[in-house]
GROMACS .gro file of C-alpha atoms in nm:
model
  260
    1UNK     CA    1  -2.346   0.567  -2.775
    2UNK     CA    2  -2.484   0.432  -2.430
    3UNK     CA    3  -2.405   0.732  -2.249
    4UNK     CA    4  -2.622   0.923  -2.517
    5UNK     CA    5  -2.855   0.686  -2.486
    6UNK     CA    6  -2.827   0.751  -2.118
    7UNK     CA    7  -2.844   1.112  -2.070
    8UNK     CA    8  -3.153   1.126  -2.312
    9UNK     CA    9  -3.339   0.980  -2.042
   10UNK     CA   10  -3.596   1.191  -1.826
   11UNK     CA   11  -3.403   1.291  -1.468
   12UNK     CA   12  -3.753   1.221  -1.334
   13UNK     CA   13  -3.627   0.805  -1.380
   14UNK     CA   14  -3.556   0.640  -1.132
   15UNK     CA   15  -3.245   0.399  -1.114
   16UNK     CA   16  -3.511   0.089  -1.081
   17UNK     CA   17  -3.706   0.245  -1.379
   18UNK     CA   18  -3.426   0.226  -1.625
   19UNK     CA   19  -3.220  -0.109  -1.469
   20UNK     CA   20  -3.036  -0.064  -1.876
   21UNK     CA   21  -2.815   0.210  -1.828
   22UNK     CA   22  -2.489   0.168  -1.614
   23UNK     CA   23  -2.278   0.454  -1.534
   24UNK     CA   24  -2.031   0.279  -1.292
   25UNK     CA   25  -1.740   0.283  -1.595
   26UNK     CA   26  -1.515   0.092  -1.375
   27UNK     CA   27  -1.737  -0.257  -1.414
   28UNK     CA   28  -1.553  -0.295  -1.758
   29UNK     CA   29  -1.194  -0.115  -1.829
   30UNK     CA   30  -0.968  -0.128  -2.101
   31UNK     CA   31  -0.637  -0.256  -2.021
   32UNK     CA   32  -0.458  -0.154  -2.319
   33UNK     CA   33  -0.418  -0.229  -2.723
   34UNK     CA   34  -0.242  -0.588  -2.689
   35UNK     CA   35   0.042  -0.700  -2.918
   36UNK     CA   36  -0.027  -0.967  -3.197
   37UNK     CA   37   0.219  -1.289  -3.127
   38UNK     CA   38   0.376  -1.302  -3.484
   39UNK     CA   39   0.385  -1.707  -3.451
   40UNK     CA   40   0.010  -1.749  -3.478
   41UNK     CA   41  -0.129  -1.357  -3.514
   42UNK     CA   42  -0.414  -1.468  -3.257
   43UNK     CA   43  -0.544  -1.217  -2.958
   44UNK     CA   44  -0.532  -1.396  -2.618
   45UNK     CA   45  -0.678  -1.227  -2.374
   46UNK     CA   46  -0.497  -1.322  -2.093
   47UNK     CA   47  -0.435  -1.111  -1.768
   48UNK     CA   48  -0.016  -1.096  -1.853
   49UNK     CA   49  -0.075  -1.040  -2.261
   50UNK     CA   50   0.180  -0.792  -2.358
   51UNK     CA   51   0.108  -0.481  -2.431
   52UNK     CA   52   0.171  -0.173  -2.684
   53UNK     CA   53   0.250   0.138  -2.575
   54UNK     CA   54   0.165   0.263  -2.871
   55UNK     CA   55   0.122   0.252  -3.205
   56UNK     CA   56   0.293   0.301  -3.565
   57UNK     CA   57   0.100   0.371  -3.892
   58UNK     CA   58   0.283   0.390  -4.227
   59UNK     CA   59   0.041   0.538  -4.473
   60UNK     CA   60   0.266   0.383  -4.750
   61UNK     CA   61   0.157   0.060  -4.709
   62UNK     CA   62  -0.223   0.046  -4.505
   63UNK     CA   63  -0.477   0.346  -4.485
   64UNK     CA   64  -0.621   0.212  -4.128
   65UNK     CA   65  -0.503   0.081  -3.757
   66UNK     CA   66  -0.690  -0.209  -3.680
   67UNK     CA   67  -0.617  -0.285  -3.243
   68UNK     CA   68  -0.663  -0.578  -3.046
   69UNK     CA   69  -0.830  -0.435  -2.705
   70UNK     CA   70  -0.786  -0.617  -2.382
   71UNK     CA   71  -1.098  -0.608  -2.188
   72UNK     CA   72  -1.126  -0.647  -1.794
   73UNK     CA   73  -1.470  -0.714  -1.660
   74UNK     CA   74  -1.538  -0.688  -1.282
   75UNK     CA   75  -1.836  -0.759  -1.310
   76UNK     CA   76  -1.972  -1.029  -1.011
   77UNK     CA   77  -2.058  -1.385  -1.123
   78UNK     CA   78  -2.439  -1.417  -1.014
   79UNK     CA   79  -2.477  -1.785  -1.177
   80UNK     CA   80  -2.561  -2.083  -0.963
   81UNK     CA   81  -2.543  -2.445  -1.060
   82UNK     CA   82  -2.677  -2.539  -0.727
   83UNK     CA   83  -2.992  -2.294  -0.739
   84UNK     CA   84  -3.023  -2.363  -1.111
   85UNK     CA   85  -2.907  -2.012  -1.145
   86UNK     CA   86  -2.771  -1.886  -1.512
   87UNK     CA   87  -2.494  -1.653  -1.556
   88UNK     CA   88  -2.607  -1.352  -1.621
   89UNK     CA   89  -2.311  -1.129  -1.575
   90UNK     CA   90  -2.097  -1.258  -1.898
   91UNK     CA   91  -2.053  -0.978  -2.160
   92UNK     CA   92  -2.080  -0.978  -2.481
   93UNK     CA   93  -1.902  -0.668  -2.683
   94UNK     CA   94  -2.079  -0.475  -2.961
   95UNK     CA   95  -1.818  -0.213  -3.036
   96UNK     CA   96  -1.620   0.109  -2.985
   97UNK     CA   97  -1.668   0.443  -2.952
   98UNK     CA   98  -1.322   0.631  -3.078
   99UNK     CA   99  -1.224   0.992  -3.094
  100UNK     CA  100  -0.912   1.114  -3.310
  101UNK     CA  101  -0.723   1.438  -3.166
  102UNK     CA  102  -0.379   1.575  -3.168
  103UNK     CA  103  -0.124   1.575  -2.933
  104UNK     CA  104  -0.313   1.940  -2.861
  105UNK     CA  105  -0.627   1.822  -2.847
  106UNK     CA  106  -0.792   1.915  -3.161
  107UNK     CA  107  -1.035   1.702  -3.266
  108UNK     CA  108  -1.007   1.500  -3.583
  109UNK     CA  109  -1.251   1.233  -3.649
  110UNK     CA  110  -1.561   1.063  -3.448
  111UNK     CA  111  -1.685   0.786  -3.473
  112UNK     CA  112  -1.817   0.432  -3.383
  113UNK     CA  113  -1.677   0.129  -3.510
  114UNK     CA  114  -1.826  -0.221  -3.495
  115UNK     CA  115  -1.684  -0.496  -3.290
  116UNK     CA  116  -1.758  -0.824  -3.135
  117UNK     CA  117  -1.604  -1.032  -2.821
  118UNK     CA  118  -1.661  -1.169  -2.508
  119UNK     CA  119  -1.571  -1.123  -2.110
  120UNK     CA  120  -1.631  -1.392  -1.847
  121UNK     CA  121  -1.744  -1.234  -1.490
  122UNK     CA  122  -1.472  -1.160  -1.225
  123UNK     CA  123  -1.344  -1.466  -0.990
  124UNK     CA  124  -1.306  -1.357  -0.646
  125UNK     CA  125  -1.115  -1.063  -0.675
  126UNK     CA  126  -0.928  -1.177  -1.050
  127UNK     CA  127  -1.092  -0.989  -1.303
  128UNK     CA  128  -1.289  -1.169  -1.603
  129UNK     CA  129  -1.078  -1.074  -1.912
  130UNK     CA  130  -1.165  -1.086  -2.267
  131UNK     CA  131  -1.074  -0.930  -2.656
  132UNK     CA  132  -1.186  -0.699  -2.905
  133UNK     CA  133  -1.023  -0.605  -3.230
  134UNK     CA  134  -1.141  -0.297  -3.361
  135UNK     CA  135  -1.059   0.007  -3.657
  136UNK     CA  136  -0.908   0.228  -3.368
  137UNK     CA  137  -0.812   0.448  -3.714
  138UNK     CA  138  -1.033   0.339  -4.028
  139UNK     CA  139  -0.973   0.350  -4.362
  140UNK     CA  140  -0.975   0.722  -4.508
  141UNK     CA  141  -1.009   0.898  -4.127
  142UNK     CA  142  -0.844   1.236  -4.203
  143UNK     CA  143  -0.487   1.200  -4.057
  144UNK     CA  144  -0.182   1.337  -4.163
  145UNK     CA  145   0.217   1.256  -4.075
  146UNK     CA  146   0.266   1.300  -3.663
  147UNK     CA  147   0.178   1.195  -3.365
  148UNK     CA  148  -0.265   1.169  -3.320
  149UNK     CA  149  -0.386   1.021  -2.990
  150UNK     CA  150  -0.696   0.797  -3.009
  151UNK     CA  151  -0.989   0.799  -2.743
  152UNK     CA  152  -1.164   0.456  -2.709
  153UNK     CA  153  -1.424   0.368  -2.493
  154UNK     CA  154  -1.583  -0.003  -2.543
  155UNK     CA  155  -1.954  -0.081  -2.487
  156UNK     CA  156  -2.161  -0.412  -2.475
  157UNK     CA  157  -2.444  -0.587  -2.307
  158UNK     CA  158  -2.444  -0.852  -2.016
  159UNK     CA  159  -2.633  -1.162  -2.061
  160UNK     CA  160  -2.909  -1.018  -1.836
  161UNK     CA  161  -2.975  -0.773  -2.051
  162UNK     CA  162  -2.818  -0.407  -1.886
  163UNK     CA  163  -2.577  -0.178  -2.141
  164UNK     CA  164  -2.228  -0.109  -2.020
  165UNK     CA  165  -1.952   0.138  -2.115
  166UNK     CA  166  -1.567   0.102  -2.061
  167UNK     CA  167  -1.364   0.359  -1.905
  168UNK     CA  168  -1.154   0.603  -2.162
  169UNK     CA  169  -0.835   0.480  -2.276
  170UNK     CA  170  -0.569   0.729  -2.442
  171UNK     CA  171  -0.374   0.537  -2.696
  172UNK     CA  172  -0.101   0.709  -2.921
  173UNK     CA  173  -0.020   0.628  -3.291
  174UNK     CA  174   0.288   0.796  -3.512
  175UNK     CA  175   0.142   0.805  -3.872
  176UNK     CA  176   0.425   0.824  -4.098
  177UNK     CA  177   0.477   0.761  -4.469
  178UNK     CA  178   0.719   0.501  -4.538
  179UNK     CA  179   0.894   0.453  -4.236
  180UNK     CA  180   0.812   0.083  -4.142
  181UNK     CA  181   1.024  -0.037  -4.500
  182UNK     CA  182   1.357  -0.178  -4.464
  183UNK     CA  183   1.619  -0.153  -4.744
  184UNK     CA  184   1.841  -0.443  -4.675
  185UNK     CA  185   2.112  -0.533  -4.869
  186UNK     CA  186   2.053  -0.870  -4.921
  187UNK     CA  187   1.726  -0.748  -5.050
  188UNK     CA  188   1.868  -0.520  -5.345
  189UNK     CA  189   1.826  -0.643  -5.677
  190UNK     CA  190   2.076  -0.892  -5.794
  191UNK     CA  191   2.042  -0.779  -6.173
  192UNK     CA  192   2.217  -0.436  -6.065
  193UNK     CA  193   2.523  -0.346  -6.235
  194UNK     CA  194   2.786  -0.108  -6.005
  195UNK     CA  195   2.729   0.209  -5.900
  196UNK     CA  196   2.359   0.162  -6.015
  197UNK     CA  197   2.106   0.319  -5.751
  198UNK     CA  198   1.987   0.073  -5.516
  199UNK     CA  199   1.653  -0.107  -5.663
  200UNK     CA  200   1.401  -0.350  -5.437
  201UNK     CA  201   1.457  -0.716  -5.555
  202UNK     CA  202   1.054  -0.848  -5.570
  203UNK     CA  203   1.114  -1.179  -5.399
  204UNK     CA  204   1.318  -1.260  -5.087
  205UNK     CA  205   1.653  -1.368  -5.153
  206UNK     CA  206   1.659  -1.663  -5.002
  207UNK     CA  207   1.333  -1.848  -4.906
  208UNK     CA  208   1.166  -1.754  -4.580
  209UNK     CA  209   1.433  -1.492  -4.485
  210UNK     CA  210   1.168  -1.211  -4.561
  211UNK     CA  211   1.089  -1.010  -4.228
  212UNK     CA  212   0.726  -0.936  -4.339
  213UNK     CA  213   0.664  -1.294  -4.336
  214UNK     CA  214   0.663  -1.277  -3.994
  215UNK     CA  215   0.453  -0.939  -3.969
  216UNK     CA  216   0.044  -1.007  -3.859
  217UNK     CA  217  -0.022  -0.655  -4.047
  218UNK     CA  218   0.201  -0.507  -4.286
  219UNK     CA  219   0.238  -0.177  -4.199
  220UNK     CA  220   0.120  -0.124  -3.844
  221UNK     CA  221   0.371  -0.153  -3.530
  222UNK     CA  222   0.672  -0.374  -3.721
  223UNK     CA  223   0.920  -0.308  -3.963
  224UNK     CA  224   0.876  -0.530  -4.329
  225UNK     CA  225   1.154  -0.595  -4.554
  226UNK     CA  226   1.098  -0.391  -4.871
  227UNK     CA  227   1.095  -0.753  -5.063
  228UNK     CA  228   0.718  -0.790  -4.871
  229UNK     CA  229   0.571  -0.530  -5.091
  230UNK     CA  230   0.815  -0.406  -5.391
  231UNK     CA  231   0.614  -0.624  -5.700
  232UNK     CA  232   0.346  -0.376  -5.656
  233UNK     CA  233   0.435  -0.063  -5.442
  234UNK     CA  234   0.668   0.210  -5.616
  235UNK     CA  235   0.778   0.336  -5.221
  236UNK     CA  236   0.873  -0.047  -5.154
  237UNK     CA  237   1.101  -0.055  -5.503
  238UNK     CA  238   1.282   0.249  -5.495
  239UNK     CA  239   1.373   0.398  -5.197
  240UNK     CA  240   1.377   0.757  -5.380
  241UNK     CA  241   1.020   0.712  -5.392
  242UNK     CA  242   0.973   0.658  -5.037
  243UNK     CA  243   0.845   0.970  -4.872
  244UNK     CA  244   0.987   0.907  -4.548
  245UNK     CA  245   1.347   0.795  -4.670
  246UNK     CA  246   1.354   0.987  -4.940
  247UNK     CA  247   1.544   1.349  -4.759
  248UNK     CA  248   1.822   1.109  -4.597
  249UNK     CA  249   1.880   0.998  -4.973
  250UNK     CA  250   2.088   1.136  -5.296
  251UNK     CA  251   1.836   1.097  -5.540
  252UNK     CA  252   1.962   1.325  -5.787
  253UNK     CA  253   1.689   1.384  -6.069
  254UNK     CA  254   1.450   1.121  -5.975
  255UNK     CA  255   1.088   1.232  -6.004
  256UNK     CA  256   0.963   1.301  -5.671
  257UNK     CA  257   0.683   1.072  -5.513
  258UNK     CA  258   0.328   1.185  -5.440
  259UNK     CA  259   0.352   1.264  -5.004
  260UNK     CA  260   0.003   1.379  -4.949
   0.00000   0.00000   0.00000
């Protein structure tokens, strides 16, 4: 967006005729997609916040990957208390810019998603950092089973007024169909009889023992217990109609599921 914005601009400007545009992408960087504490689910943008390396999306249970983005800002505090100075160089995030490829590089989706954060200047030479959860895949983008690699580049606006873009950062996802449900057995159904095929009970067994209760976003990043989801999802019940598990499986002359 900015750097369209940018480039529409006559060459003929000069740098003190167009003080909105900043091309120096290394004033705000992404540090990487952070991962979600499951004791409280809440983004802290901190300079030592653990990090993915990338990401999981199981199509079986969520049709988007929504990120938490750490934010640097280096960025030079120009407030004063003394000379009744404000801060000008705080940033406040308006959203993404993401591109969808392959691992080969074909393209797959555009697109800009909405956002909204903030970034405190740099101190000394300790960056300012700050977070941003975004649809780094949204709901109905055109991606199959693999491996897709996402493009993001952040953008906001300082307090003084002057657009910024982040630097690109390359984040991978594995989109898969199933693969983040767990068939334990102290999850089957205790109604089965024998030698009867193994069926999803729809409650934990025993009260908070359920892995998904401890998962921020079923189906993104963590394995869920196949309890979490069975009451309403057919690939959560039966494991025969999980896409994913489904060829490790004798399902004899079950119906197949729907993998598309």
């Amino acid at each position: 967006m900015l750097r369209a914005i940018c480039a529409a601009l006559p060459l003929a400007l000069t740098a003190a005729a167009a003080p909105g545009c900043a091309e120096n992408e290394s004033q705000i960087f992404i540090v990487g997609v952070m991962k979600l504490e499951s004791t409280d689910c809440i983004l802290s943008p901190e300079a030592d916040a653990p990090l993915l390396t990338g990401g999981v999306l199981d199509r079986a249970l969520r049709n988007g990957y929504r990120g938490g983005l750490l934010i640097g800002s280096q960025l030079t505090q120009r407030g004063s208390r003394e000379q009744l100075r404000t801060e000008t160089a705080r940033l406040a995030l308006r959203g993404a810019e993401i591109r969808l490829e392959t691992v080969g590089g074909a393209p797959l989706a555009e697109y800009t998603t909405i956002g909204t954060g903030f970034v405190n200047p740099s101190s000394d030479t300790a960056p300012g950092y700050g977070a941003m959860a975004v649809d780094i895949v949204p709901a109905g983008a055109p991606v199959g089973d693999g491996l897709i690699v996402a493009r993001i580049r952040v953008f906001g606006e300082t307090l003084g007024g002057q657009d910024i873009e982040s630097n690109e950062y390359f984040f991978p996802i594995e989109v898969c169909n199933g693969c983040l449900i767990a068939y334990p057995i102290e999850a089957a159904d205790p109604s089965l009889q024998p030698g009867e095929p193994y069926r999803c009970a729809t409650k934990p067994v025993e009260a908070g023992s359920d892995p998904g209760e401890r998962v921020c976003q079923i189906g993104q990043d963590l394995v869920v217990s196949c309890t979490t989801c069975s009451a309403a999802n057919p690939a959560c019940a039966n494991p025969c109609q999980n896409c994913w598990a489904r060829p490790f499986l004798d399902c004899g002359d079950e119906p197949e599921p729907f993998c598309g």
